[in-house]
Coordinates of C-alpha atoms and ligand atoms in Angstrom, one line a residue:
M1 CA 13.0 -19.4 22.7
A2 CA 9.8 -18.5 24.7
Q3 CA 9.1 -22.0 26.1
S4 CA 8.7 -20.7 29.6
L5 CA 5.9 -18.5 28.7
D6 CA 2.3 -19.6 29.0
P7 CA 0.8 -20.7 25.6
T8 CA -1.3 -17.6 25.0
T9 CA 1.6 -15.2 25.7
R10 CA 3.9 -17.4 23.6
E11 CA 1.5 -17.4 20.7
A12 CA 0.9 -13.7 20.9
L13 CA 4.7 -13.2 20.9
L14 CA 5.3 -15.5 18.0
T15 CA 2.5 -13.9 16.0
R16 CA 4.2 -10.6 16.4
V17 CA 7.7 -12.0 15.7
R18 CA 6.4 -13.4 12.4
F19 CA 4.7 -10.1 11.7
Y20 CA 7.9 -8.1 12.2
R21 CA 9.8 -10.7 10.3
D22 CA 7.4 -10.2 7.4
L23 CA 8.3 -6.5 7.5
G24 CA 11.9 -7.3 7.3
L25 CA 12.7 -6.6 11.0
T26 CA 14.7 -9.6 12.0
E27 CA 16.9 -7.8 14.6
F28 CA 14.9 -8.7 17.6
Y29 CA 15.1 -12.4 16.8
R30 CA 18.7 -12.2 17.8
R31 CA 18.1 -10.8 21.1
P32 CA 17.2 -12.8 24.2
V33 CA 13.5 -12.5 24.9
D34 CA 12.9 -10.1 27.7
P35 CA 9.9 -11.4 29.7
A36 CA 8.7 -7.8 30.2
L37 CA 8.7 -7.3 26.5
A38 CA 6.9 -10.6 26.0
A39 CA 4.3 -9.4 28.5
Q40 CA 4.0 -6.2 26.6
F41 CA 3.3 -8.0 23.4
A42 CA 0.7 -10.1 25.1
A43 CA -0.9 -7.0 26.4
G44 CA -1.3 -5.7 22.9
G45 CA 2.0 -4.4 21.9
Q46 CA 1.4 -0.8 23.1
G47 CA 4.6 1.1 23.0
L48 CA 6.3 -1.3 20.6
A49 CA 5.7 0.8 17.5
S50 CA 8.7 0.2 15.4
E51 CA 10.3 2.6 13.0
N52 CA 8.0 1.1 10.3
W53 CA 5.1 2.6 12.0
K54 CA 6.2 6.1 12.4
Y55 CA 4.5 7.3 9.3
S56 CA 1.2 5.6 10.2
D57 CA 0.9 6.9 13.6
Q58 CA -2.4 8.5 13.1
D59 CA -4.0 5.4 12.0
Q60 CA -5.4 3.7 15.1
T61 CA -6.2 0.6 13.1
L62 CA -2.5 0.0 12.7
R63 CA -1.8 0.3 16.3
T64 CA -4.6 -2.1 17.2
P65 CA -2.8 -5.1 18.4
S66 CA -5.4 -7.5 17.3
F67 CA -4.9 -7.1 13.6
P68 CA -5.4 -10.5 12.1
L69 CA -2.1 -11.8 10.8
L70 CA -2.6 -14.2 8.0
S71 CA 0.6 -16.2 8.5
A72 CA 1.9 -17.4 5.2
E73 CA -1.3 -17.1 3.5
R74 CA -1.4 -14.9 0.5
V75 CA -3.8 -12.0 0.9
G76 CA -4.1 -11.4 -2.8
D77 CA -6.1 -9.0 -4.9
H78 CA -8.1 -12.0 -5.7
E79 CA -9.7 -12.1 -2.4
P80 CA -13.4 -11.3 -2.3
A81 CA -14.8 -9.0 0.3
S82 CA -16.0 -11.6 2.6
A83 CA -16.0 -9.9 6.0
P84 CA -18.8 -7.4 6.7
H85 CA -17.6 -3.9 6.7
A86 CA -19.1 -0.5 7.0
Y87 CA -19.1 0.5 3.4
P88 CA -20.8 3.2 1.5
L89 CA -22.7 1.7 -1.4
E90 CA -23.3 3.8 -4.5
D91 CA -26.8 4.8 -3.5
Q92 CA -25.8 5.8 0.1
P93 CA -24.1 9.0 1.0
I94 CA -20.4 8.6 2.0
P95 CA -20.3 9.1 5.7
P96 CA -18.3 12.1 6.8
R97 CA -15.1 11.4 8.6
K98 CA -13.5 13.2 11.5
P99 CA -10.6 15.4 10.3
F100 CA -7.2 13.9 10.8
P101 CA -4.7 15.7 13.0
A102 CA -2.2 17.7 11.0
A103 CA -0.2 15.4 8.8
P104 CA 3.3 14.9 10.0
E105 CA 6.1 16.5 8.0
I106 CA 8.0 13.7 6.5
V107 CA 10.6 15.6 4.6
A108 CA 10.6 19.3 3.8
A109 CA 8.3 19.8 0.8
I110 CA 10.2 20.0 -2.5
P111 CA 9.0 23.0 -4.5
A112 CA 6.6 21.9 -7.2
A113 CA 9.0 23.1 -9.9
D114 CA 11.8 20.9 -8.6
R115 CA 9.8 17.7 -8.2
A116 CA 10.4 16.3 -11.7
A117 CA 14.2 16.7 -11.1
A118 CA 13.9 15.1 -7.7
L119 CA 12.2 12.1 -9.1
Q120 CA 14.9 11.9 -11.8
L121 CA 17.5 11.8 -9.0
I122 CA 15.7 8.8 -7.5
R123 CA 15.6 7.2 -10.9
D124 CA 19.3 7.8 -11.4
E125 CA 20.1 6.3 -8.0
I126 CA 18.1 3.2 -8.9
G127 CA 20.1 2.9 -12.1
D128 CA 20.4 -0.4 -13.8
C129 CA 19.2 -2.1 -10.6
T130 CA 20.5 -5.5 -9.6
R131 CA 19.5 -5.1 -5.9
C132 CA 17.1 -8.1 -5.9
A133 CA 16.6 -11.2 -8.0
L134 CA 13.8 -9.6 -10.0
H135 CA 16.3 -7.8 -12.3
K136 CA 17.2 -11.2 -13.8
G137 CA 13.9 -11.5 -15.7
R138 CA 13.4 -7.8 -16.4
N139 CA 13.2 -6.1 -19.8
K140 CA 12.5 -2.6 -18.6
L141 CA 12.4 -1.2 -15.1
V142 CA 9.1 0.5 -14.4
F143 CA 9.8 3.5 -12.3
G144 CA 6.5 5.3 -12.3
D145 CA 4.6 7.6 -14.5
G146 CA 2.5 10.8 -14.3
S147 CA 2.6 14.2 -12.8
P148 CA 5.4 14.9 -10.3
T149 CA 2.9 17.3 -8.6
A150 CA -0.1 14.9 -8.6
R151 CA -2.6 15.3 -5.8
L152 CA -3.6 11.7 -6.4
M153 CA -1.3 8.8 -6.6
F154 CA -2.0 5.1 -7.3
V155 CA 0.2 2.3 -6.2
G156 CA -0.1 -1.2 -7.7
E157 CA 1.7 -4.4 -7.2
G158 CA 4.3 -4.8 -9.8
P159 CA 4.7 -4.6 -13.6
G160 CA 3.1 -7.2 -15.8
A161 CA 4.3 -8.3 -19.2
D162 CA 3.1 -5.2 -21.0
E163 CA 4.6 -2.9 -18.4
D164 CA 7.8 -4.8 -18.5
A165 CA 7.9 -4.4 -22.3
Q166 CA 7.1 -0.6 -22.3
G167 CA 8.7 0.5 -19.0
L168 CA 5.5 2.2 -17.9
P169 CA 3.0 1.2 -15.2
F170 CA -0.5 0.0 -15.9
V171 CA -0.4 -0.1 -19.7
G172 CA -2.0 -3.5 -20.2
K173 CA -5.6 -4.5 -19.8
A174 CA -5.6 -3.7 -16.1
G175 CA -4.1 -0.3 -17.0
Q176 CA -7.0 0.3 -19.4
L177 CA -9.4 -0.3 -16.6
L178 CA -7.4 2.0 -14.3
N179 CA -7.5 4.7 -17.0
N180 CA -11.3 4.3 -17.0
M181 CA -11.4 4.6 -13.3
I182 CA -9.3 7.7 -13.4
A183 CA -11.6 9.2 -16.1
A184 CA -14.7 8.3 -14.0
M185 CA -13.2 10.5 -11.3
G186 CA -13.1 13.4 -13.7
L187 CA -9.3 13.3 -14.0
R188 CA -6.8 12.6 -16.8
R189 CA -4.1 10.0 -16.4
E190 CA -1.4 12.7 -16.9
E191 CA -2.7 14.5 -13.8
V192 CA -2.1 11.6 -11.4
Y193 CA 1.0 9.6 -10.6
I194 CA 1.2 5.8 -10.9
A195 CA 3.8 3.5 -9.4
N196 CA 4.1 0.0 -8.0
V197 CA 5.4 -1.8 -5.0
V198 CA 8.2 -3.3 -7.1
K199 CA 9.7 -1.8 -10.2
C200 CA 10.6 -5.1 -12.0
R201 CA 8.2 -7.7 -13.2
P202 CA 8.0 -10.7 -10.9
P203 CA 8.2 -14.0 -12.9
G204 CA 4.8 -15.2 -14.0
N205 CA 3.3 -12.1 -12.3
R206 CA 3.6 -13.7 -8.9
V207 CA 3.3 -11.6 -5.8
P208 CA 6.5 -9.8 -4.9
E209 CA 8.5 -11.6 -2.2
Q210 CA 9.4 -10.1 1.1
E211 CA 12.9 -9.3 0.1
E212 CA 11.9 -7.9 -3.2
G213 CA 9.3 -5.6 -1.6
A214 CA 11.7 -4.6 1.2
T215 CA 14.4 -3.7 -1.4
C216 CA 12.2 -1.7 -3.7
T217 CA 9.7 0.1 -1.5
P218 CA 12.2 2.6 -0.1
F219 CA 12.4 4.1 -3.5
L220 CA 8.6 4.1 -3.8
F221 CA 8.4 5.9 -0.4
R222 CA 10.9 8.5 -1.6
Q223 CA 8.8 9.0 -4.7
I224 CA 5.8 9.5 -2.5
D225 CA 7.8 12.0 -0.4
V226 CA 8.7 14.0 -3.4
I227 CA 5.2 14.0 -5.0
R228 CA 3.4 14.4 -1.6
P229 CA 0.1 13.4 -3.0
Q230 CA -2.9 14.4 -1.0
V231 CA -4.5 11.0 -1.6
L232 CA -2.9 7.7 -2.2
V233 CA -4.9 4.8 -3.5
A234 CA -3.5 1.3 -2.8
L235 CA -4.6 -1.0 -5.6
G236 CA -5.0 -4.4 -4.1
A237 CA -3.7 -6.2 -1.1
T238 CA 0.0 -6.1 -2.0
A239 CA 0.0 -2.4 -2.2
A240 CA -2.1 -2.0 0.9
T241 CA 0.3 -4.4 2.8
W242 CA 3.4 -2.6 1.9
L243 CA 2.0 0.9 2.4
L244 CA 0.3 0.2 5.7
G245 CA 2.8 -2.3 6.9
A246 CA 0.1 -4.7 7.9
R247 CA -1.1 -7.8 6.1
Q248 CA -4.8 -7.8 6.4
P249 CA -7.7 -8.9 4.2
L250 CA -8.7 -6.1 1.9
A251 CA -12.2 -6.1 3.2
G252 CA -11.1 -4.8 6.5
L253 CA -9.0 -2.0 5.0
R254 CA -11.5 -0.6 2.6
G255 CA -14.2 1.9 3.2
R256 CA -12.1 4.2 5.4
V257 CA -9.2 6.6 5.2
H258 CA -5.8 5.6 6.5
A259 CA -2.9 7.9 7.0
F260 CA 0.4 7.3 5.3
R261 CA 3.4 9.7 5.0
G262 CA 1.2 12.7 5.2
A263 CA -1.3 11.4 2.6
Q264 CA -4.8 10.1 3.0
L265 CA -4.6 6.5 1.9
I266 CA -7.5 4.6 0.5
V267 CA -7.5 0.9 -0.3
T268 CA -9.4 -0.6 -3.1
Y269 CA -9.4 -3.6 -5.4
H270 CA -6.7 -4.1 -8.0
P271 CA -8.0 -3.5 -11.5
A272 CA -6.8 -7.0 -12.5
Y273 CA -9.1 -8.4 -9.9
L274 CA -11.9 -6.2 -11.1
L275 CA -11.4 -7.6 -14.6
R276 CA -11.9 -11.1 -13.2
D277 CA -14.8 -10.1 -11.0
P278 CA -16.6 -7.1 -12.5
R279 CA -19.3 -7.3 -9.8
Q280 CA -16.8 -5.7 -7.4
K281 CA -16.6 -2.6 -9.6
K282 CA -19.4 -1.0 -7.7
E283 CA -17.5 -1.3 -4.5
A284 CA -14.3 0.0 -6.1
W285 CA -16.2 2.9 -7.3
A286 CA -17.4 3.6 -3.8
D287 CA -13.7 3.6 -2.8
L288 CA -12.8 6.0 -5.5
Q289 CA -15.6 8.3 -4.4
I290 CA -14.0 8.4 -1.0
A291 CA -10.8 9.5 -2.7
M292 CA -12.8 12.1 -4.7
R293 CA -14.3 13.5 -1.5
E294 CA -10.9 13.8 0.1
L295 CA -9.6 15.6 -3.0
G296 CA -12.6 17.9 -3.1
L297 CA -13.7 16.6 -6.5
K298 CA -17.3 16.8 -7.5
L299 CA -19.1 13.6 -6.9
P300 CA -21.4 12.5 -9.7
A301 CA -25.0 13.3 -9.2
K302 CA -27.2 10.4 -8.3
A303 CA -29.2 9.0 -11.2
Ligands
URA1 N1 -0.4 -4.6 -12.3 C1 0.2 -3.9 -11.4 O1 0.1 -4.1 -10.2 N2 1.0 -2.9 -11.9 C2 1.1 -2.6 -13.1 O2 1.9 -1.7 -13.4 C3 0.4 -3.4 -14.0 C4 -0.4 -4.4 -13.6

């Protein structure tokens, strides 16, 4: 397709083609490659923000063309924070951040009193879903759980065995740890909202595939639009990938506040990963303190 391009331009173009393909945007595959477009890619892709980006406009990190795309490699929750990153450790003050410009209005706010009904409408629309292959192994669809007016929302990857059995998110071991994390923030689980990238359990708890995520996340995004949380916490790389639309190592996404659909998005480790590597809990707690700061919650006094 792009054989006439010099190797650097060609590689830059292919990288972005793969990236957009990962997002489910296959349309531009089918069009002849416009050399001007290819040059624009090579120059960093400015001006090529797709529809997928429109909710992330304020996050310069997403518009930075040099985001490392990790080809087919899985950027799982299981990935240690290898890259250095500016990160507030527990004993250091959380650095102040510049205020965001006003959040974009995604959809007109639904009055708080109507949000439960609005979520139910989404649930009804999903119905006994067979839109992707995950329904084949499902016992119960896991829509989401918590307060329809939550100021804080967590997004995980997908239901595990316990969640599949109960129809509720984060009710297994990872859920117990998440409950503890919520309690450490001074909140009750009923005060927050919890959902996942996919609503049906992937076989063997594997990472949801592209088509599964692409089929299911529109419903998640609509839930977010109804609830309009002030702060969203992406639990693990899968949630971060689908919310931010960029596949990056977790380490590069943590320690700062992103913008997503009018919410302040914070990325942290998945509780299942923290169960496997409890040493990272300290870093996860630093993430949660950023969320607390955004919510105006009282930070615990230093010992
Ligand atoms: N892991 C997730 O990502 N979500 C759940 O609901 C449970 C475990």
